[in-house]
Coordinates of C-alpha atoms in Angstrom, one line a residue:
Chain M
X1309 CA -125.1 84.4 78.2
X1310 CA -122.1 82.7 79.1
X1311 CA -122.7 80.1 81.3
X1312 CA -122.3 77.7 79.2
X1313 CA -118.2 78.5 78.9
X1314 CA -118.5 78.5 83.0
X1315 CA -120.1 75.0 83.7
X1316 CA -117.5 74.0 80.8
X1317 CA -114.8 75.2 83.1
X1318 CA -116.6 74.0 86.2
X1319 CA -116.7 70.6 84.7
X1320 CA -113.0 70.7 83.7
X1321 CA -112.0 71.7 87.0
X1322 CA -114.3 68.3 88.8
X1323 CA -112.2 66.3 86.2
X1324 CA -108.8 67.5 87.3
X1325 CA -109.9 66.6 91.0
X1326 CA -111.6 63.1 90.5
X1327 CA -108.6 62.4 88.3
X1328 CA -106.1 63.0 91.3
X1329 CA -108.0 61.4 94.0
X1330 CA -108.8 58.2 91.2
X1331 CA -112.7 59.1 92.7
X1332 CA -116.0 59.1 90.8
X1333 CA -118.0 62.3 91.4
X1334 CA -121.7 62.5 92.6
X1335 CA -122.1 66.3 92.8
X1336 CA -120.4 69.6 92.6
X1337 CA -120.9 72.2 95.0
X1338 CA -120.4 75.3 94.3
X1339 CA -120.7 79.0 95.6
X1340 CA -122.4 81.8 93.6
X1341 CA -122.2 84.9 94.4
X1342 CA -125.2 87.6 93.4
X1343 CA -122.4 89.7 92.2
X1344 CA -121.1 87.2 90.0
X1345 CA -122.8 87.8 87.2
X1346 CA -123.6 84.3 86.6
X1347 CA -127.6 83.3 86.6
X1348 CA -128.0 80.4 88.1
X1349 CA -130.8 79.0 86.0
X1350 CA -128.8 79.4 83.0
X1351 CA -125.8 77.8 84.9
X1352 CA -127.7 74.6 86.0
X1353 CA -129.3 73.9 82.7
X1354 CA -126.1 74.2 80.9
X1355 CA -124.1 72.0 83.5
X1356 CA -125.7 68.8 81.8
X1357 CA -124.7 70.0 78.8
X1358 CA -121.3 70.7 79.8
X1359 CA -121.2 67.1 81.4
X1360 CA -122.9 65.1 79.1
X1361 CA -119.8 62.8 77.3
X1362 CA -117.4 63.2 80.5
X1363 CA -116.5 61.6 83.8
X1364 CA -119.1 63.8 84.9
X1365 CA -121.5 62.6 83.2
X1366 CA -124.4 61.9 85.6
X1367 CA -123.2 64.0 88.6
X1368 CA -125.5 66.8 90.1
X1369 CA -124.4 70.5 90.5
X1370 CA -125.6 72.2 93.9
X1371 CA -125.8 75.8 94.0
X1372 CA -125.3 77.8 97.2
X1373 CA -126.0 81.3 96.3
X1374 CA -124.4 83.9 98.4
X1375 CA -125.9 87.6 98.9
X1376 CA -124.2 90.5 98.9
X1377 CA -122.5 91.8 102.2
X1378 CA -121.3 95.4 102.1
X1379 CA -118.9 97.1 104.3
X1380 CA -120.3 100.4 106.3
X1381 CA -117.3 102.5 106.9
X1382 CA -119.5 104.8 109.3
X1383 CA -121.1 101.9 111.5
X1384 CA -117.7 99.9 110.9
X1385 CA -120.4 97.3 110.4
X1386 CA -120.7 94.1 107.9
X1387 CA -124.2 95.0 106.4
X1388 CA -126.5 93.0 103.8
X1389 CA -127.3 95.1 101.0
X1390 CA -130.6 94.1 99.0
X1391 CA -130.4 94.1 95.5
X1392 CA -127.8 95.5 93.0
X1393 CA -129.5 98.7 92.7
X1394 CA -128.8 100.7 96.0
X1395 CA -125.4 99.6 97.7
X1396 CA -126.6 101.8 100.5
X1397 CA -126.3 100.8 104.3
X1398 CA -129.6 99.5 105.4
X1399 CA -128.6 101.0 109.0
X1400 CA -127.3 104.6 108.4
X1401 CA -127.7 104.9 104.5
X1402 CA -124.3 106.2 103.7
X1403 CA -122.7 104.5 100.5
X1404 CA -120.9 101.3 101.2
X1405 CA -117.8 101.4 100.8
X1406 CA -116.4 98.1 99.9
X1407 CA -118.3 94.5 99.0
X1408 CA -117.3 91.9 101.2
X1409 CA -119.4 89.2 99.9
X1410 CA -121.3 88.3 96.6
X1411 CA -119.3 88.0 93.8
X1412 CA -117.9 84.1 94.4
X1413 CA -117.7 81.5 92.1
X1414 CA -116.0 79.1 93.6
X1415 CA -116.5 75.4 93.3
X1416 CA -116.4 74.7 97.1
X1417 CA -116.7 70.8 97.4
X1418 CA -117.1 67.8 95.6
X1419 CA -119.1 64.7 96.7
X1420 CA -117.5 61.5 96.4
X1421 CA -118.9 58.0 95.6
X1422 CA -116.7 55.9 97.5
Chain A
X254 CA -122.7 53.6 100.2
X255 CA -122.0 57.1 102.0
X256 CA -121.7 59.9 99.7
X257 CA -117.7 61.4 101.0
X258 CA -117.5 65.2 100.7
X259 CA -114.4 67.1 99.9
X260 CA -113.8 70.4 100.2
X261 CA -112.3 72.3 97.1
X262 CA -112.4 75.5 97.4
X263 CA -110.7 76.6 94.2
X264 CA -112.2 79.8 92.4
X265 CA -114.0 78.9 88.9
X266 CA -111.9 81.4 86.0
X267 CA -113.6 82.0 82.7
X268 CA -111.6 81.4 80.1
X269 CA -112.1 85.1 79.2
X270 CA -110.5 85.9 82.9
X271 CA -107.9 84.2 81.7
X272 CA -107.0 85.8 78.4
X273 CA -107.7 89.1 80.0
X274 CA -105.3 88.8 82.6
X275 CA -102.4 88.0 80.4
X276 CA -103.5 90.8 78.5
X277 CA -103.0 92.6 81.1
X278 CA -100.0 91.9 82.0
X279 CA -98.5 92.5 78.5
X280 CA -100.3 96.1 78.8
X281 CA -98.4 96.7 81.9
X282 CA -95.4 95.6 80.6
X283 CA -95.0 98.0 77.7
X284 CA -96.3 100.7 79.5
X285 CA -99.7 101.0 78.0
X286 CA -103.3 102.5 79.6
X287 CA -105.8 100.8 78.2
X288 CA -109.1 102.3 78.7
X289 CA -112.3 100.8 77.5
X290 CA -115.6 102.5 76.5
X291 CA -119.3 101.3 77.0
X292 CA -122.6 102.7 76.6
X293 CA -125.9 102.3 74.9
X294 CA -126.5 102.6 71.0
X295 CA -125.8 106.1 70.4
X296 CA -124.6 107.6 73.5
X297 CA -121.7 109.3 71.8
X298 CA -118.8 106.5 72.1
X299 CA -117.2 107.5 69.0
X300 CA -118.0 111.3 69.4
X301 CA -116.6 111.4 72.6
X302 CA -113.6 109.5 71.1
X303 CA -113.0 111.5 68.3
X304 CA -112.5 114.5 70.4
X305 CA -110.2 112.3 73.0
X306 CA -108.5 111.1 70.2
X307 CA -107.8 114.9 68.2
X308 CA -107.0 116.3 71.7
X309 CA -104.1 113.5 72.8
X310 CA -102.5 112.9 68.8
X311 CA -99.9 115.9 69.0
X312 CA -98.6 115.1 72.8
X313 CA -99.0 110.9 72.8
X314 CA -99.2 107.5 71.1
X315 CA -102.5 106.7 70.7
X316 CA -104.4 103.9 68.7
X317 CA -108.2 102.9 69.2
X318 CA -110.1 99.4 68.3
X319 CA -114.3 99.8 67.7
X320 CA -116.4 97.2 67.9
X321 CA -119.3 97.1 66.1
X322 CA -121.9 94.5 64.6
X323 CA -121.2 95.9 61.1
X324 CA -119.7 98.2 58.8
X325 CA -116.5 100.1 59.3
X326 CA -117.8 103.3 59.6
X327 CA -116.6 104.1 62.9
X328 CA -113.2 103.2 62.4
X329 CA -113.5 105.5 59.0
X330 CA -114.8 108.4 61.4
X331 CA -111.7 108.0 64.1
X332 CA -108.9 108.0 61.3
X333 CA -109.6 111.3 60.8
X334 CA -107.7 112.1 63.5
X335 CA -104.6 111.0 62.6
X336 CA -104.6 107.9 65.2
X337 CA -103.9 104.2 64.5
X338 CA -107.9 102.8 64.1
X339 CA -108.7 99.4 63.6
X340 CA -112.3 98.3 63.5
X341 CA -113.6 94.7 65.1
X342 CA -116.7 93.6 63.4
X343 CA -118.6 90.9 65.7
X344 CA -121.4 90.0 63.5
X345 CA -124.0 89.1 65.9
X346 CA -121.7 89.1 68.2
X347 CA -123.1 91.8 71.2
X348 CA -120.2 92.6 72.9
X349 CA -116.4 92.2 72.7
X350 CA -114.2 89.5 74.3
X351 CA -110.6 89.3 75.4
X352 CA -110.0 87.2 72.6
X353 CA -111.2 89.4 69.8
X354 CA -108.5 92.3 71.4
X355 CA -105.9 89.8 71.5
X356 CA -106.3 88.4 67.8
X357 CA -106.9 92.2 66.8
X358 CA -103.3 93.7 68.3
X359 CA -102.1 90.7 66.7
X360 CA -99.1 92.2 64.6
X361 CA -100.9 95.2 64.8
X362 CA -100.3 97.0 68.1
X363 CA -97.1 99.4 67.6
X364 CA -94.5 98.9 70.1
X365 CA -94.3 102.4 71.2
X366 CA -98.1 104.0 72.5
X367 CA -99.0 105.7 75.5
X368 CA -102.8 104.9 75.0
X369 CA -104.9 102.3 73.3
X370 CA -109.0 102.4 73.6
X371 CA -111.7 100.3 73.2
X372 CA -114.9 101.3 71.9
X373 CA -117.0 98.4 72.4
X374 CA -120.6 97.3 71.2
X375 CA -123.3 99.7 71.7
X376 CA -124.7 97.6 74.5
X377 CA -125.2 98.1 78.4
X378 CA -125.9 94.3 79.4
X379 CA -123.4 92.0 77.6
X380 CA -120.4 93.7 78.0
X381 CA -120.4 94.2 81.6
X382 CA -119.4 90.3 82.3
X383 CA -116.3 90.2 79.9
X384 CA -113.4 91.7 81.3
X385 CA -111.2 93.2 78.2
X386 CA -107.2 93.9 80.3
X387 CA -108.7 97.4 80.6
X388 CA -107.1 99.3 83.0
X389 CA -110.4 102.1 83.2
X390 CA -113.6 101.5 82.0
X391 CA -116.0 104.3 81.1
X392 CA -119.9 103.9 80.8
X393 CA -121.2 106.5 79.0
X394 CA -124.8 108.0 79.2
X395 CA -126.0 111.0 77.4
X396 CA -128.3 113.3 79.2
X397 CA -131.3 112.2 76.6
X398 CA -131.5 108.3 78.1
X399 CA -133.2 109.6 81.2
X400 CA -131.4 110.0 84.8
X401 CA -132.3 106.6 86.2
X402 CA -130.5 104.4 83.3
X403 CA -127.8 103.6 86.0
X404 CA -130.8 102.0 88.2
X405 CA -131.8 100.0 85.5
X406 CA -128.3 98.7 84.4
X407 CA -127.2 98.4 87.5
X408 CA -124.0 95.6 86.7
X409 CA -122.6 97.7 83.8
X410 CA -122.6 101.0 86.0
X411 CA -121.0 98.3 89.2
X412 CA -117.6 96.9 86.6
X413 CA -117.1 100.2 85.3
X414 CA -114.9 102.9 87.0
X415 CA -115.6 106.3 85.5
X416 CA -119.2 107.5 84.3
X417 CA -119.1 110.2 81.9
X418 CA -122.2 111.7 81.0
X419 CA -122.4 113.4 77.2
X420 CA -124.3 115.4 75.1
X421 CA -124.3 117.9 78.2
X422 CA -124.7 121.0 75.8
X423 CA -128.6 119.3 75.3
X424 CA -129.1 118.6 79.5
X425 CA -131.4 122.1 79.0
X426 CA -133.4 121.3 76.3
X427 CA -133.9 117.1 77.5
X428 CA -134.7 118.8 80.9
X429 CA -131.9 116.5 82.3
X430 CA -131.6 117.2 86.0
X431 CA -127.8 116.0 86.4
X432 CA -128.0 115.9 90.6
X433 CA -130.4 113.2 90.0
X434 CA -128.6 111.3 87.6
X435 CA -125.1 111.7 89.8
X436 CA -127.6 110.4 93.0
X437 CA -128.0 107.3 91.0
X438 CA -124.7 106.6 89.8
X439 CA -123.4 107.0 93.2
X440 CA -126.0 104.6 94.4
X441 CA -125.6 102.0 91.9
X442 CA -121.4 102.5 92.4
X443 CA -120.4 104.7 95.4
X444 CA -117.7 106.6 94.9
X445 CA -117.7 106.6 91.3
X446 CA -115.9 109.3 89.5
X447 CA -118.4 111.5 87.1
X448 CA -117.5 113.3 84.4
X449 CA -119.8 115.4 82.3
X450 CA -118.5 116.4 78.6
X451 CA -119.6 118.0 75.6
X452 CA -117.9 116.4 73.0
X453 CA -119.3 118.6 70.4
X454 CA -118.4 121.6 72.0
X455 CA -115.5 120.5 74.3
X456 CA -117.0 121.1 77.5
X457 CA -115.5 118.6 80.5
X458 CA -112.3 118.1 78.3
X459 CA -109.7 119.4 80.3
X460 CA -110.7 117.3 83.2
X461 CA -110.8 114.3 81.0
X462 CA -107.5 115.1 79.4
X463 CA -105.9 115.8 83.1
X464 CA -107.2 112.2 84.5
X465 CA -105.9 110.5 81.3
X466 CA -101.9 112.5 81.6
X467 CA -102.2 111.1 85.2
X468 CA -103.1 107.4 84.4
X469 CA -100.0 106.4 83.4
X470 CA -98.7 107.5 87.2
X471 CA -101.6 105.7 88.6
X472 CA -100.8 102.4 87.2
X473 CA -97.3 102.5 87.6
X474 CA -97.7 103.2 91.7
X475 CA -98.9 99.5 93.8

């Protein structure tokens, strides 16, 4: 359980930017990987905590969650693996050999009230 | 009023990230391997570090931290090798961070050591998310916790890089059937290396002593 330290930075980070662009910020959106080892539940109800008292206060945090996409080395094919439990290739079922996609967290945009 | 939308794009660090990556760097630069240890209660951590430890004192530097929610009787256990042993108690704390490392080497951590490790909570869930500057991370599982606990910890099995899997003088009498147990590891983490020790009895040691001599080579190469 450490979202809490996450949406703490999260929050920090929307700061820096609003500061700099002198901007008041609606929403954050952000990228979340399945790999990340982040749970999104916990995430989102600890945003408003993190929030709460800041020029954040208010805003809303959108969550894009990104699944996991495996490299095949035998197909030399992107392939979307399901779960965390068999990083297998759902094609030809040889091991994958590297993870492409999945374990983002990346604040990705911020929306602006003008 | 039209909502504007910027794009970003910057990657969120944990603070942890943070304090692991300049421990890190500090490892690197005084020519440390760092390897941490994870597993469930009573997999054999310490036993299997005790026998490391014994095995590496006469040839290298070595000094071990353990973390545990109390007492320091692990810490008690490892000095009797001879090597530098602190002990972190956490409390209720269920795993270790990169901050509890860096305030324990604080004025601690001898300027001359080929290895330091990190024996960390009994605990296959928590520690998986905390990076600790490690440069090899070991999950441990002992052939009584049944072949598919890799299936069911998935994450821990997917941040470590070695699986070493003790108590392997007992795989008869737990009726452990090891292929299966490699199958899963390898499904969970393809490619992961395996090792399977005795630390009672020393079986799997020389293996595990020849990976750690050629760590230090490892790192050192981009």
């Amino acid at each position: 359980m450490h979202e809490l330290s996450i949406a703490l930075s999260i929050v920090e980070m929307a700061e820096e930017e609003a500061a700099a662009r002198q901007a008041r910020i609606r929403a954050v959106h952000l990228k979340l990987g399945r790999l990340s080892g982040v749970v999104k539940d916990a995430l989102l109800a600890s945003y408003d905590m993190a929030a709460a008292g800041t020029a954040l206060e208010g805003s809303r945090l959108v969550i894009e969650e990104v699944p996991i996409v495996g490299y095949c080395a035998k197909c030399q094919a992107r392939r979307g693996v399901d779960g965390v439990q068999w990083f297998l290739c759902p094609r030809c079922g040889s091991p994958i050999s590297e993870i492409l996609e999945g374990k983002e967290l990346q604040v990705r945009a911020l929306e602006i009230a003008e | 009023m039209t909502p504007r939308f910027v794009e970003v794009r910057r990657d969120v660090l944990k603070q942890n990230d943070i304090t692991a990556r300049e421990l890190r760097a500090r490892f690197r630069a005084t020519g440390i391997s760092v390897i941490s240890l994870v597993s469930s209660p009573g997999s054999g951590k310490t036993a299997f570090l005790e026998r490391t430890l014994a095995e590496l004192q006469p040839r290298y530097g070595v000094a071990a931290l353990v973390g545990d929610l109390a007492t320091e009787n692990d810490a008690l256990r490892l000095r009797r090798s001879g090597a530098l042993v602190k002990q972190i108690v956490t409390g209720t704390v269920c795993h270790l961070d990169a901050a509890m490392i860096r305030c324990a080497l604080e004025g601690w951590l001898p300027e001359q050591l080929d290895f330091l490790f990190i024996e960390n909570v009994g605990n296959l869930v928590c520690p998986s998310s905390f990076d600790l500057g490690e440069d090899l991370r070991l999950v441990l599982l002992s052939v009584t916790e049944g072949e598919d606990k890799p299936l069911k910890y998935p994450t821990i099995f997917n941040t470590a890089d070695v699986a070493v899997i003790t108590k392997i003088d007992l795989a008869e009498a737990a009726d452990f059937d090891r292929a299966l147990c490699e199958r899963n590891i390898q499904s969970v983490r393809p490619g992961m290396r395996i090792l399977g020790v005795s630390s009672k009895r020393g079986a799997g040691f020389d293996e595990w002593m020849a990976m750690l001599a050629s760590l230090p080579r490892e790192l050192k190469s981009p």
